[in-house]
């Protein structure tokens, strides 16, 4: 007879995600995951399959949270207001840790299942930035006539750079980076 799970799977995923953000995939041991989640090794294996499977679930959860963040870009307001709100929340979410997707892209992109998740998250961000920029262009909020696709890609890159910088930079430095990043706005 199978035993019922007596733990909160969502809570375990969140805790595992924090371990992977802090230590990376290779740096996170099974014991780290056991300690963080409070689950036994057998519960982790029975529930998720393997450390890599748990990592993929954690990446999916992180990707869902990233979608929540990019939802800001679809809100009401000027492009400047929405981008400032987006980057403010991004910084608050990442200080003093790096983005799990950025870390995954550096450490694990040789694995197709990881690479596809990283690419999907970046593509979602690029779409959100592009749609905001298209709206901003039609409202006269942009300087000149920039290539909106290239500018959206630039903002994805800025997003990733800011999350890396959040590990070692103070808030003022990150706010300065955002101000320079948004210089293309009127």
Coordinates of C-alpha atoms in Angstrom, one line a residue:
X1 CA 0.0 0.0 0.0
X2 CA 1.4 3.4 -1.0
X3 CA 1.8 6.0 1.7
X4 CA 0.3 9.4 1.3
X5 CA 2.7 12.2 1.0
X6 CA 2.7 14.2 4.3
X7 CA 4.6 17.2 3.1
X8 CA 3.9 20.2 0.9
X9 CA 5.4 19.7 -2.5
X10 CA 5.3 23.4 -3.4
X11 CA 7.2 24.2 -0.2
X12 CA 9.8 21.6 -1.0
X13 CA 10.3 23.0 -4.5
X14 CA 10.7 26.5 -3.2
X15 CA 13.3 25.3 -0.7
X16 CA 15.1 23.3 -3.3
X17 CA 15.0 26.3 -5.7
X18 CA 16.8 28.4 -3.0
X19 CA 19.5 25.8 -2.7
X20 CA 20.1 25.7 -6.4
X21 CA 20.1 29.6 -6.6
X22 CA 22.7 29.7 -3.8
X23 CA 24.9 26.8 -4.8
X24 CA 24.2 26.0 -8.4
X25 CA 23.4 22.5 -9.7
X26 CA 26.8 21.0 -9.3
X27 CA 27.4 22.7 -5.9
X28 CA 24.2 21.5 -4.4
X29 CA 24.5 18.1 -2.9
X30 CA 21.7 15.7 -2.1
X31 CA 22.4 16.4 1.5
X32 CA 22.0 20.1 1.0
X33 CA 18.6 19.4 -0.6
X34 CA 17.6 17.0 2.3
X35 CA 18.6 19.6 4.8
X36 CA 16.8 22.4 3.1
X37 CA 13.6 20.6 2.3
X38 CA 13.4 18.5 5.5
X39 CA 12.7 15.5 3.3
X40 CA 14.5 12.2 3.3
X41 CA 16.5 11.2 0.3
X42 CA 14.0 8.5 -0.5
X43 CA 11.1 11.1 -0.4
X44 CA 13.0 13.3 -2.8
X45 CA 13.7 10.4 -5.2
X46 CA 10.1 9.0 -4.9
X47 CA 8.6 12.5 -5.5
X48 CA 10.9 14.0 -8.1
X49 CA 12.9 11.2 -9.5
X50 CA 16.5 12.5 -9.3
X51 CA 18.4 15.6 -8.3
X52 CA 18.3 16.7 -12.0
X53 CA 14.6 16.2 -12.2
X54 CA 14.2 18.3 -9.0
X55 CA 16.4 20.9 -10.6
X56 CA 14.2 21.0 -13.7
X57 CA 11.1 21.4 -11.5
X58 CA 12.8 24.2 -9.7
X59 CA 13.7 25.9 -13.0
X60 CA 10.0 25.6 -14.1
X61 CA 8.9 27.2 -10.8
X62 CA 11.5 29.9 -11.2
X63 CA 10.3 30.5 -14.8
X64 CA 6.7 30.8 -13.5
X65 CA 7.9 33.5 -11.1
X66 CA 9.7 35.2 -13.9
X67 CA 6.4 35.3 -15.9
X68 CA 4.8 37.0 -12.9
X69 CA 7.5 39.6 -12.9
X70 CA 7.2 40.2 -16.7
X71 CA 3.5 40.7 -16.1
X72 CA 4.4 44.2 -14.8
X73 CA 5.3 45.1 -18.4
X74 CA 1.7 44.5 -19.6
X75 CA 0.2 46.9 -17.0
X76 CA -1.1 50.4 -17.4
X77 CA 1.3 53.3 -17.4
X78 CA 4.1 54.8 -19.4
X79 CA 7.0 52.7 -20.6
X80 CA 9.2 54.4 -18.1
X81 CA 6.9 53.8 -15.2
X82 CA 6.5 50.1 -16.1
X83 CA 10.2 49.5 -16.7
X84 CA 11.2 51.2 -13.5
X85 CA 8.7 49.1 -11.6
X86 CA 9.9 46.0 -13.4
X87 CA 13.6 46.6 -12.6
X88 CA 12.8 47.7 -9.0
X89 CA 11.1 44.4 -8.4
X90 CA 13.8 42.5 -10.2
X91 CA 16.5 44.0 -8.0
X92 CA 14.5 43.4 -4.8
X93 CA 13.9 39.8 -5.8
X94 CA 17.5 39.1 -6.7
X95 CA 19.6 40.9 -4.1
X96 CA 21.9 39.4 -3.0
X97 CA 21.5 36.3 -5.1
X98 CA 21.8 35.8 -8.9
X99 CA 19.0 34.7 -11.1
X100 CA 18.5 30.9 -11.3
X101 CA 18.0 31.1 -15.1
X102 CA 21.2 33.0 -15.6
X103 CA 23.1 30.6 -13.4
X104 CA 21.5 27.7 -15.3
X105 CA 22.5 29.2 -18.6
X106 CA 26.1 29.4 -17.5
X107 CA 26.3 26.1 -15.7
X108 CA 23.9 23.7 -17.4
X109 CA 23.1 24.9 -20.9
X110 CA 24.8 21.8 -22.3
X111 CA 21.8 19.9 -21.2
X112 CA 18.9 20.3 -23.7
X113 CA 16.2 20.2 -21.1
X114 CA 17.9 23.1 -19.3
X115 CA 18.7 25.1 -22.4
X116 CA 15.1 24.9 -23.6
X117 CA 13.8 26.3 -20.3
X118 CA 16.4 29.1 -20.3
X119 CA 15.6 30.0 -23.9
X120 CA 11.8 29.9 -23.2
X121 CA 12.2 32.3 -20.3
X122 CA 14.3 34.7 -22.3
X123 CA 11.9 34.6 -25.2
X124 CA 9.0 35.4 -22.9
X125 CA 10.9 38.4 -21.5
X126 CA 11.8 39.6 -25.0
X127 CA 8.1 39.3 -26.1
X128 CA 7.0 41.4 -23.1
X129 CA 9.7 44.0 -23.6
X130 CA 8.9 44.2 -27.3
X131 CA 5.1 44.7 -26.8
X132 CA 5.8 47.4 -24.2
X133 CA 8.3 49.1 -26.6
X134 CA 5.8 48.9 -29.5
X135 CA 3.2 50.6 -27.3
X136 CA 5.8 53.2 -26.2
X137 CA 6.8 53.9 -29.9
X138 CA 3.2 54.5 -30.8
X139 CA 2.8 56.9 -27.9
X140 CA 6.0 58.8 -28.7
X141 CA 7.8 57.7 -25.6
X142 CA 11.0 56.6 -27.4
X143 CA 13.9 58.8 -28.6
X144 CA 14.4 58.4 -32.3
X145 CA 13.3 55.4 -34.2
X146 CA 15.1 52.4 -32.6
X147 CA 14.9 48.8 -33.8
X148 CA 12.3 47.6 -31.3
X149 CA 13.4 43.9 -31.6
X150 CA 17.0 44.8 -30.9
X151 CA 16.0 47.1 -28.1
X152 CA 13.9 44.3 -26.5
X153 CA 16.9 42.0 -26.8
X154 CA 19.1 44.7 -25.2
X155 CA 16.6 44.9 -22.3
X156 CA 16.7 41.1 -21.8
X157 CA 20.5 41.4 -21.7
X158 CA 20.3 44.3 -19.2
X159 CA 17.9 42.2 -17.1
X160 CA 20.4 39.3 -16.9
X161 CA 23.3 41.7 -16.2
X162 CA 21.5 43.3 -13.4
X163 CA 20.7 40.0 -11.8
X164 CA 24.4 39.1 -11.9
X165 CA 25.4 42.5 -10.5
X166 CA 22.8 42.1 -7.7
X167 CA 25.1 39.5 -6.1
X168 CA 27.9 42.0 -5.4
X169 CA 26.6 45.6 -6.0
X170 CA 24.7 47.8 -3.7
X171 CA 21.3 49.2 -4.5
X172 CA 22.5 52.6 -5.6
X173 CA 24.8 51.0 -8.2
X174 CA 21.9 48.9 -9.5
X175 CA 19.7 51.9 -9.7
X176 CA 22.4 53.8 -11.7
X177 CA 22.5 50.8 -14.1
X178 CA 18.8 51.0 -14.6
X179 CA 18.9 54.8 -15.2
X180 CA 21.5 54.4 -17.9
X181 CA 19.7 51.4 -19.4
X182 CA 16.5 53.4 -19.7
X183 CA 18.2 56.4 -21.4
X184 CA 16.5 55.5 -24.7
X185 CA 13.2 56.8 -23.3
X186 CA 12.0 60.4 -23.6

